[in-house]
Short mmCIF file of C-alpha atoms and ligand atoms in Angstrom, two decimals:
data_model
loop_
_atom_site.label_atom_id
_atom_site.label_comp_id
_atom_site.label_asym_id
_atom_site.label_seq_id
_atom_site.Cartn_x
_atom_site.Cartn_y
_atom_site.Cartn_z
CA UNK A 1 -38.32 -27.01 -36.17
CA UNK A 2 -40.33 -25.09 -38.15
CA UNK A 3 -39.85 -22.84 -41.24
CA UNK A 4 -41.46 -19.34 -42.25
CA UNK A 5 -40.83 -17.27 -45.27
CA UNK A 6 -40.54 -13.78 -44.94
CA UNK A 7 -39.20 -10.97 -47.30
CA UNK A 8 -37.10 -9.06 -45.41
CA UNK A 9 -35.76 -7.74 -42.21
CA UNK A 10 -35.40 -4.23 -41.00
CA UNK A 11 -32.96 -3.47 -38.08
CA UNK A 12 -32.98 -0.31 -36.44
CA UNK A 13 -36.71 0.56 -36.48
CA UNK A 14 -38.44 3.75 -34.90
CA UNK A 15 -41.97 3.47 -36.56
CA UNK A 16 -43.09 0.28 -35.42
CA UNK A 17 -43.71 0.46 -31.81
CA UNK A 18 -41.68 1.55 -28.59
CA UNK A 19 -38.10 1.86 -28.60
CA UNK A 20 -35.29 0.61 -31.43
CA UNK A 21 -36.89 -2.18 -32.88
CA UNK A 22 -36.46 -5.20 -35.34
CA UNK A 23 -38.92 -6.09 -38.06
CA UNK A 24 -39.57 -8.38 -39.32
CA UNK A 25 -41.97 -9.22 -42.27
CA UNK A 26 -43.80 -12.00 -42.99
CA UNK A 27 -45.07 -13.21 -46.63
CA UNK A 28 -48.58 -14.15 -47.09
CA UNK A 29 -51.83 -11.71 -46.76
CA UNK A 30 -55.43 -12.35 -47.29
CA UNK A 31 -56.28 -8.97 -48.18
CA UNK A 32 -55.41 -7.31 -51.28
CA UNK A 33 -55.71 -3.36 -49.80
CA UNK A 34 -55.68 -1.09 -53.15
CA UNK A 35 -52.87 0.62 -51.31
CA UNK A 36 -51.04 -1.73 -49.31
CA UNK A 37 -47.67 -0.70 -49.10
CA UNK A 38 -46.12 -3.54 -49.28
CA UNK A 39 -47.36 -6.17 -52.25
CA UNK A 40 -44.18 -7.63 -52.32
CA UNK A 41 -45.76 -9.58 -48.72
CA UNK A 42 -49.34 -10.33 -50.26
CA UNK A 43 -48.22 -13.80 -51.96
CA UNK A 44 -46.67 -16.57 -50.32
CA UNK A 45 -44.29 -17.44 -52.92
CA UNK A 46 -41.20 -16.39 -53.71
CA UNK A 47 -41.28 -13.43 -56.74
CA UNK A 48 -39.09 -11.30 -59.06
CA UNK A 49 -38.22 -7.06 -58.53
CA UNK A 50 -37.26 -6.29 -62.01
CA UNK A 51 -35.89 -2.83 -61.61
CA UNK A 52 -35.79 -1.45 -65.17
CA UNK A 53 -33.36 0.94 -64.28
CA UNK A 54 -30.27 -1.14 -63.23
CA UNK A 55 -31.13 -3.41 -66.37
CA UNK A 56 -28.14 -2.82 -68.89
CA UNK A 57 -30.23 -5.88 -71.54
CA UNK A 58 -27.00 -7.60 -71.38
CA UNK A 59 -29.63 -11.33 -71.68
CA UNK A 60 -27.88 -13.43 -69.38
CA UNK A 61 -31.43 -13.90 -66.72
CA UNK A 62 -32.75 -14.90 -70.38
CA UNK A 63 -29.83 -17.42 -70.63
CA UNK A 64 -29.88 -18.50 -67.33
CA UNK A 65 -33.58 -19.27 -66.61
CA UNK A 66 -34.22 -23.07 -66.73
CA UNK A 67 -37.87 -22.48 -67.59
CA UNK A 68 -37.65 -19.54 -70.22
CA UNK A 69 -39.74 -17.75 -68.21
CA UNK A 70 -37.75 -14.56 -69.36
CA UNK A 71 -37.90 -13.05 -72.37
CA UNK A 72 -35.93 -9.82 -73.74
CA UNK A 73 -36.64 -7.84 -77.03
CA UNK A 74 -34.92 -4.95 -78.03
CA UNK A 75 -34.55 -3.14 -74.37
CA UNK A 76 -38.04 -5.13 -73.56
CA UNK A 77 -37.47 -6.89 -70.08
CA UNK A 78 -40.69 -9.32 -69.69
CA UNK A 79 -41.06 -12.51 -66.94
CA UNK A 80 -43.59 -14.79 -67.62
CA UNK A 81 -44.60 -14.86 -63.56
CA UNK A 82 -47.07 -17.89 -64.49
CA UNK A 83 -43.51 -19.61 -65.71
CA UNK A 84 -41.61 -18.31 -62.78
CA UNK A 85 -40.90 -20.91 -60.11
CA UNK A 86 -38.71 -18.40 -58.01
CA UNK A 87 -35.92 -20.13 -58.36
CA UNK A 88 -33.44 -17.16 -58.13
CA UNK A 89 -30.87 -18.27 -60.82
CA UNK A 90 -31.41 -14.99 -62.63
CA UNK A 91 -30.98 -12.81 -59.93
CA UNK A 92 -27.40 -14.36 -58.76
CA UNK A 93 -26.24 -14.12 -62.06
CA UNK A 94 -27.30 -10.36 -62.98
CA UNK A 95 -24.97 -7.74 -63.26
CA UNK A 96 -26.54 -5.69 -62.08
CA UNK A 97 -29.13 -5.67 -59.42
CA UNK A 98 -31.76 -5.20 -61.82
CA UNK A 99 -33.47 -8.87 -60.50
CA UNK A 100 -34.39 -9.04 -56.91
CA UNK A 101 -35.41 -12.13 -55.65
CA UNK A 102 -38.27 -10.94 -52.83
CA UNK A 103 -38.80 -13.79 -50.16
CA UNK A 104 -36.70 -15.89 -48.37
CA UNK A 105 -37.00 -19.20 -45.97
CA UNK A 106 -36.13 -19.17 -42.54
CA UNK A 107 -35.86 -21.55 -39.72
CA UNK A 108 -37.32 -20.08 -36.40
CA UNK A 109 -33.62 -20.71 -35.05
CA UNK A 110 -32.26 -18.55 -37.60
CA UNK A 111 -34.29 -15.56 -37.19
CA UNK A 112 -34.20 -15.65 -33.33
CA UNK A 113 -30.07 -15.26 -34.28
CA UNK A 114 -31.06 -11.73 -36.26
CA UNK A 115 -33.29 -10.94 -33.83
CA UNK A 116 -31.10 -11.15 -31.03
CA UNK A 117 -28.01 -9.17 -32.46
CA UNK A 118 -30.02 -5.91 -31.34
CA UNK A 119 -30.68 -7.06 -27.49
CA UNK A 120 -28.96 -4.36 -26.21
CA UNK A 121 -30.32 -1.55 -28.27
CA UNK A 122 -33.71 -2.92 -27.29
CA UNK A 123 -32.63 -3.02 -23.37
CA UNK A 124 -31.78 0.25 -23.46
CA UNK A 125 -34.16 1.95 -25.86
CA UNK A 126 -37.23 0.17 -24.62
CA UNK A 127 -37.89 -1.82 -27.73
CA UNK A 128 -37.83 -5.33 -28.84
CA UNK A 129 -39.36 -6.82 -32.32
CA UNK A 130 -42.39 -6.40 -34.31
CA UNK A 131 -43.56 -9.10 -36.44
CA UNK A 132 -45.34 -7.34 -39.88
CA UNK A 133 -46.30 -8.14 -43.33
CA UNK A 134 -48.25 -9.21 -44.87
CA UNK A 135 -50.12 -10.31 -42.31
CA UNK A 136 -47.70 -12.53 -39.70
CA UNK A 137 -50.94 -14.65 -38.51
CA UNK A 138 -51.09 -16.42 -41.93
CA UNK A 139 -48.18 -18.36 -40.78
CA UNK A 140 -49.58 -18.87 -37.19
CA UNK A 141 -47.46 -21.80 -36.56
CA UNK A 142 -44.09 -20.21 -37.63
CA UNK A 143 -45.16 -17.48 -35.90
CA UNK A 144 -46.38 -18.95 -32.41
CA UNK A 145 -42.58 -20.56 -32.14
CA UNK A 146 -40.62 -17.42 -32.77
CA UNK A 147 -42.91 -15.63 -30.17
CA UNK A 148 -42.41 -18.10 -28.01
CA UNK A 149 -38.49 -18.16 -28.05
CA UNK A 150 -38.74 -14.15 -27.83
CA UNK A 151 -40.63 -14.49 -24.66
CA UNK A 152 -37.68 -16.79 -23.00
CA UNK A 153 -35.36 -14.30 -24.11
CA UNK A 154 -37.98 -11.82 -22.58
CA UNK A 155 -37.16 -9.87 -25.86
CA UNK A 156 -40.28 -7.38 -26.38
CA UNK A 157 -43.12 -8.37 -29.09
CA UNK A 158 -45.57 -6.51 -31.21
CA UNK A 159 -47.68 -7.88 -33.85
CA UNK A 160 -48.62 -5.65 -36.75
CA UNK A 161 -52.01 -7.39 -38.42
CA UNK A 162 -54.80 -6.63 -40.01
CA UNK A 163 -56.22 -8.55 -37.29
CA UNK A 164 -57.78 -11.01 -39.95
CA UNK A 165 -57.77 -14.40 -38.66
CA UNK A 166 -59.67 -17.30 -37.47
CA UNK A 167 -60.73 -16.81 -34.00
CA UNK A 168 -59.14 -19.84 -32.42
CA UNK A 169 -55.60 -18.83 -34.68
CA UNK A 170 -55.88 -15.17 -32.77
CA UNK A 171 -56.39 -16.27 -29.39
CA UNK A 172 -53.36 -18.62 -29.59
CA UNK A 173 -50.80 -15.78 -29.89
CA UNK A 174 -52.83 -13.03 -27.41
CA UNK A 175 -50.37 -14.52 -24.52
CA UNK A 176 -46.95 -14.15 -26.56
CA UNK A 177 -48.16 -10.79 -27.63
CA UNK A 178 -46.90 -7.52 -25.82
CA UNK A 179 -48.43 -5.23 -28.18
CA UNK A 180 -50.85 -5.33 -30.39
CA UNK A 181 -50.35 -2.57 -33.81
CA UNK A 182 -54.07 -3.26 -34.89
CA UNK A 183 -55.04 -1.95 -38.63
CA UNK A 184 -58.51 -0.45 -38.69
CA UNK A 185 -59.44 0.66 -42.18
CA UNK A 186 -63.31 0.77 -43.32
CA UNK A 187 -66.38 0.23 -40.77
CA UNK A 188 -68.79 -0.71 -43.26
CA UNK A 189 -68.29 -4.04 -44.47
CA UNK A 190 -69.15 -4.16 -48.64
CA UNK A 191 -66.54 -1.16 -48.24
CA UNK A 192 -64.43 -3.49 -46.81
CA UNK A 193 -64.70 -6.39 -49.49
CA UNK A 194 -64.82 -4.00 -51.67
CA UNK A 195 -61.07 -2.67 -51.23
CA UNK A 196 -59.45 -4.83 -48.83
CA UNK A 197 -60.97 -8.60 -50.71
CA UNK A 198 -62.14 -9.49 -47.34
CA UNK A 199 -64.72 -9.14 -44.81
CA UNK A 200 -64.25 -7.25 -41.61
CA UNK A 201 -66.41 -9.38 -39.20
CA UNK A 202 -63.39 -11.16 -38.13
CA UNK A 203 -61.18 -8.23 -37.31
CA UNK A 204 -63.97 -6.80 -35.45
CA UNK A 205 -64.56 -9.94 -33.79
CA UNK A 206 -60.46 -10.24 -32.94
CA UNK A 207 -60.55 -6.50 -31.89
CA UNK A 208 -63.57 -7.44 -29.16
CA UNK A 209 -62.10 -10.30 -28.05
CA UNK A 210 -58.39 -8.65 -27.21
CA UNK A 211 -60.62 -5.85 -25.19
CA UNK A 212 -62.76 -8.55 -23.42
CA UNK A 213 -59.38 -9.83 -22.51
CA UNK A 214 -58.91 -6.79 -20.92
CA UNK A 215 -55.82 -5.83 -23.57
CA UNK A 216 -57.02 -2.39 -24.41
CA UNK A 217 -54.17 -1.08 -23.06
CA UNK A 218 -51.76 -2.94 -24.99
CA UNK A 219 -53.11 -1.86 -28.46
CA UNK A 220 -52.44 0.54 -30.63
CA UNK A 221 -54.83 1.33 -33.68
CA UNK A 222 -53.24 1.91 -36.95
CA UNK A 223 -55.26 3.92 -39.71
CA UNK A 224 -54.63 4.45 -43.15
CA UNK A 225 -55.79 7.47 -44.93
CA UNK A 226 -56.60 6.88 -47.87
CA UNK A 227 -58.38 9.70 -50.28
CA UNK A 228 -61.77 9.02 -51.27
CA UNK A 229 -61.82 5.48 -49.28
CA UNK A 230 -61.15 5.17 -45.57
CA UNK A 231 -61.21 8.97 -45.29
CA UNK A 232 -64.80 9.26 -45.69
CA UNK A 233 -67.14 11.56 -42.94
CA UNK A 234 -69.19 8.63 -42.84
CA UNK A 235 -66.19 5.96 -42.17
CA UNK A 236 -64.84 8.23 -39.58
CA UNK A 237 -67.67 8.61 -38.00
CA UNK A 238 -68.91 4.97 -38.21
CA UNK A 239 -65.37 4.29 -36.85
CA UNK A 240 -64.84 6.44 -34.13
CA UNK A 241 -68.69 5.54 -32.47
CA UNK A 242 -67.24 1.55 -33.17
CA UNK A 243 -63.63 2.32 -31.18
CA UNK A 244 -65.83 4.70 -28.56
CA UNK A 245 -68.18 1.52 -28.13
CA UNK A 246 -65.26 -0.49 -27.38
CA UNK A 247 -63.61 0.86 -24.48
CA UNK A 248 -60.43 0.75 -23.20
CA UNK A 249 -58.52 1.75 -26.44
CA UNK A 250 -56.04 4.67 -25.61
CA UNK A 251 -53.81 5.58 -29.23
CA UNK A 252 -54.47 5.87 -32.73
CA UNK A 253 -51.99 6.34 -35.20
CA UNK A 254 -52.99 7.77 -38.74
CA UNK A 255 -50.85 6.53 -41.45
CA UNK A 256 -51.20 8.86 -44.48
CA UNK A 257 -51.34 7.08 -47.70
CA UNK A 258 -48.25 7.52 -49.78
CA UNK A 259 -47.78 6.83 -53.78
CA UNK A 260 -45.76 3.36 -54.28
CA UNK A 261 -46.79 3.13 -58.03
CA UNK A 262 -43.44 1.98 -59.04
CA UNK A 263 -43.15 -0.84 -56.30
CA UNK A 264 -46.23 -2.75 -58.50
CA UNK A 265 -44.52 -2.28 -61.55
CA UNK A 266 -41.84 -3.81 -60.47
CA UNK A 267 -43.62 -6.55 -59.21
CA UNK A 268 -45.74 -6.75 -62.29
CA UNK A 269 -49.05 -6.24 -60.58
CA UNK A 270 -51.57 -4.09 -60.87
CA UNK A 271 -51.88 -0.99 -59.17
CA UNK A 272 -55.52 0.62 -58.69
CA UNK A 273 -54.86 3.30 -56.64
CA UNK A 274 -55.17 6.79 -58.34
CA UNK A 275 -51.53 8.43 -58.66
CA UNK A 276 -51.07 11.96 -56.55
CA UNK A 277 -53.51 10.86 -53.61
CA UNK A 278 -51.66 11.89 -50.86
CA UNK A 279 -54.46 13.30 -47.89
CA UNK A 280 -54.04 17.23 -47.28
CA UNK A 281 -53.20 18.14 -44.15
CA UNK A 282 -56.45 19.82 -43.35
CA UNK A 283 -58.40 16.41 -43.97
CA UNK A 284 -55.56 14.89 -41.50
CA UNK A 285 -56.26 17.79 -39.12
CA UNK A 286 -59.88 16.64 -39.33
CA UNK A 287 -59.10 13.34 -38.76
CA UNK A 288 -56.61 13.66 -35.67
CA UNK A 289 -59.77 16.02 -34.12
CA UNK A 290 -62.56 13.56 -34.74
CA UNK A 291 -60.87 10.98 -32.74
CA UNK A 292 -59.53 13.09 -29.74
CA UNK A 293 -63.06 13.69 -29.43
CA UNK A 294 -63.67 10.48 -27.98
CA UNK A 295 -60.84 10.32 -26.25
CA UNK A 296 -57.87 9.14 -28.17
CA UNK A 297 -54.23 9.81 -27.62
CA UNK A 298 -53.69 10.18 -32.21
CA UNK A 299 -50.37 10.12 -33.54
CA UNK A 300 -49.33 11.03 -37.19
CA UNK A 301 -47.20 8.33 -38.31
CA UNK A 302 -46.65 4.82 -37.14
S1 SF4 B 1 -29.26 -10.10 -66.25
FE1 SF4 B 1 -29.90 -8.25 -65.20
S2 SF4 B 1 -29.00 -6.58 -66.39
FE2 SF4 B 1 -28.92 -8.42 -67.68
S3 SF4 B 1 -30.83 -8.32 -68.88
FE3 SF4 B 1 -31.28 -9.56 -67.08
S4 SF4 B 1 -32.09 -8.06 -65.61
FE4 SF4 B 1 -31.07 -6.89 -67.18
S1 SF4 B 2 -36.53 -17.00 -60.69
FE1 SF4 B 2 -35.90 -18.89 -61.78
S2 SF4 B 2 -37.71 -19.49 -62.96
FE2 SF4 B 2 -38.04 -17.38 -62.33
S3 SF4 B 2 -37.33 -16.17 -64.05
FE3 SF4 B 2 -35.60 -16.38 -62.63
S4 SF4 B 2 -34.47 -18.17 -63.33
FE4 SF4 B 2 -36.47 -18.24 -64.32
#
């Protein structure tokens, strides 16, 4: 039996494909997007919310913490996250909420239970469950045996990725896969590195190989807009001549990019997107008519 960690669960979902879904979401990316939404899935460890605002400096995490990886100074919260094992005795013991402990291990049994709880809502709304992330293929394994035990159930399955994965490690889920929520974000490839840490040959390569498989039908692309870097003339363009190329690609959905400044605070990353970037709704306009053009059925919103 194998074991996956994910960060949390969402029940009753309308954004991420057909129908009432479940989510769930895996830990573990290899991209570092400047605006991924969720950086509490990028590692695969275990890690600390410290929400500032709950925090009443009562001391006790700093009491608690077997490796003094916590230290408080006059209404000063600081973790040492190079200390931090993720053990979670702080955030039992708080008062108050203020420590979340983001991550949690599960046994494939165990989340087929969660997942099933909703069978009816997904019978009758058309929906089923949607693996996301962080990016669900960087636990292939885990991932391959839930899918599997969804299929006997004949429980409905999307996969959310960034489609970045070895070949051989994307072909091995393409049969437990009903639907495919495929991120496309920049064409040209230093772009790529340059704001995603990764090259986009393999996605590319993934997104051919679903098509040759004659999937086309069962994908749907998912673009962020992001001001100043995916929203580009020349990405959009460069993209919408790539997806035209492809053939056999029906939907789009644009995802506008949203400020989640605080989340990487409380996370104690960094954060490099700008603040206030949200895309106006004329560049979206643009957008939305650029791929209709070639023939795309584009949705705002996942
Ligand atoms: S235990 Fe919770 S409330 Fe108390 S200092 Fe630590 S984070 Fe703040
Ligand atoms: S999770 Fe464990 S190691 Fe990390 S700060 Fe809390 S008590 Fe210390």
């Amino acid at each position: 039996m194998k074991e996956g960690i994910i960060f949390d669960i969402k029940r009753y979902a309308i954004h991420d494909g057909p129908g009432i879904r479940t989510t769930v979401f895996f830990k573990k990316c290899p991209l570092n997007c400047w605006w991924c939404h969720n950086p509490e899935g990028i590692s695969p460890s275990k890690e600390l919310m410290y929400f500032e605002y709950k925090c009443i400096f009562c001391k006790t995490c700093q009491l608690v913490c077997p490796l003094n990886a916590i230290s408080i100074n006059e209404r000063i919260h600081k973790i040492n996250r190079e200390s931090c094992n993720g053990c979670g005795i702080c955030s039992e013991s708080c008062p108050t909420g203020a420590l979340r402990l983001v991550g949690r291990t599960v046994t494939c049994n165990e989340l087929i239970e969660e997942i099933e709880k909703d069978t009816l809502l997904y019978d009758s709304s058309g929906g089923g469950v949607t693996f996301s992330g962080g990016e669900p293929l960087s636990q292939s394994a885990f991932l391959i045996e839930v899918l599997k035990e969804c299929k006997k159930r004949y429980i409905h399955t999307a996969l959310d990725t960034s489609g970045y994965a070895p070949g051989n490690i994307f072909e091995s889920v393409i049969d437990y896969v009903d639907l495919f929520l495929f991120d496309i974000k920049l064409f040209d490839e230093k772009n790529h590195i340059k704001y995603t840490g990764v090259s986009n040959k393999l996605i590319k390569q993934n997104l051919s190989l679903l098509l040759e498989k004659g999937r086309g039908k069962d994908i749907i692309l998912r673009f962020p807009v992001i001001t100043g870097i995916t929203d580009t003339e020349e990405n959009i363009e460069s993209l919408a001549s790539f997806i035209a190329s492809l053939k056999g690609i029906n939907e789009i959905d644009l995802l506008p990019f949203h400020d989640i400044c605080e989340k990487y605070q409380r996370l104690g990353k960094e954060y490099k997107m700008p603040t206030n970037q949200a895309p106006p709704e004329e560049k979206i306009k643009y957008i939305k008519n650029k791929f209709e053009k070639i023939g795309l059925f584009v949705k705002i919103g996942g």
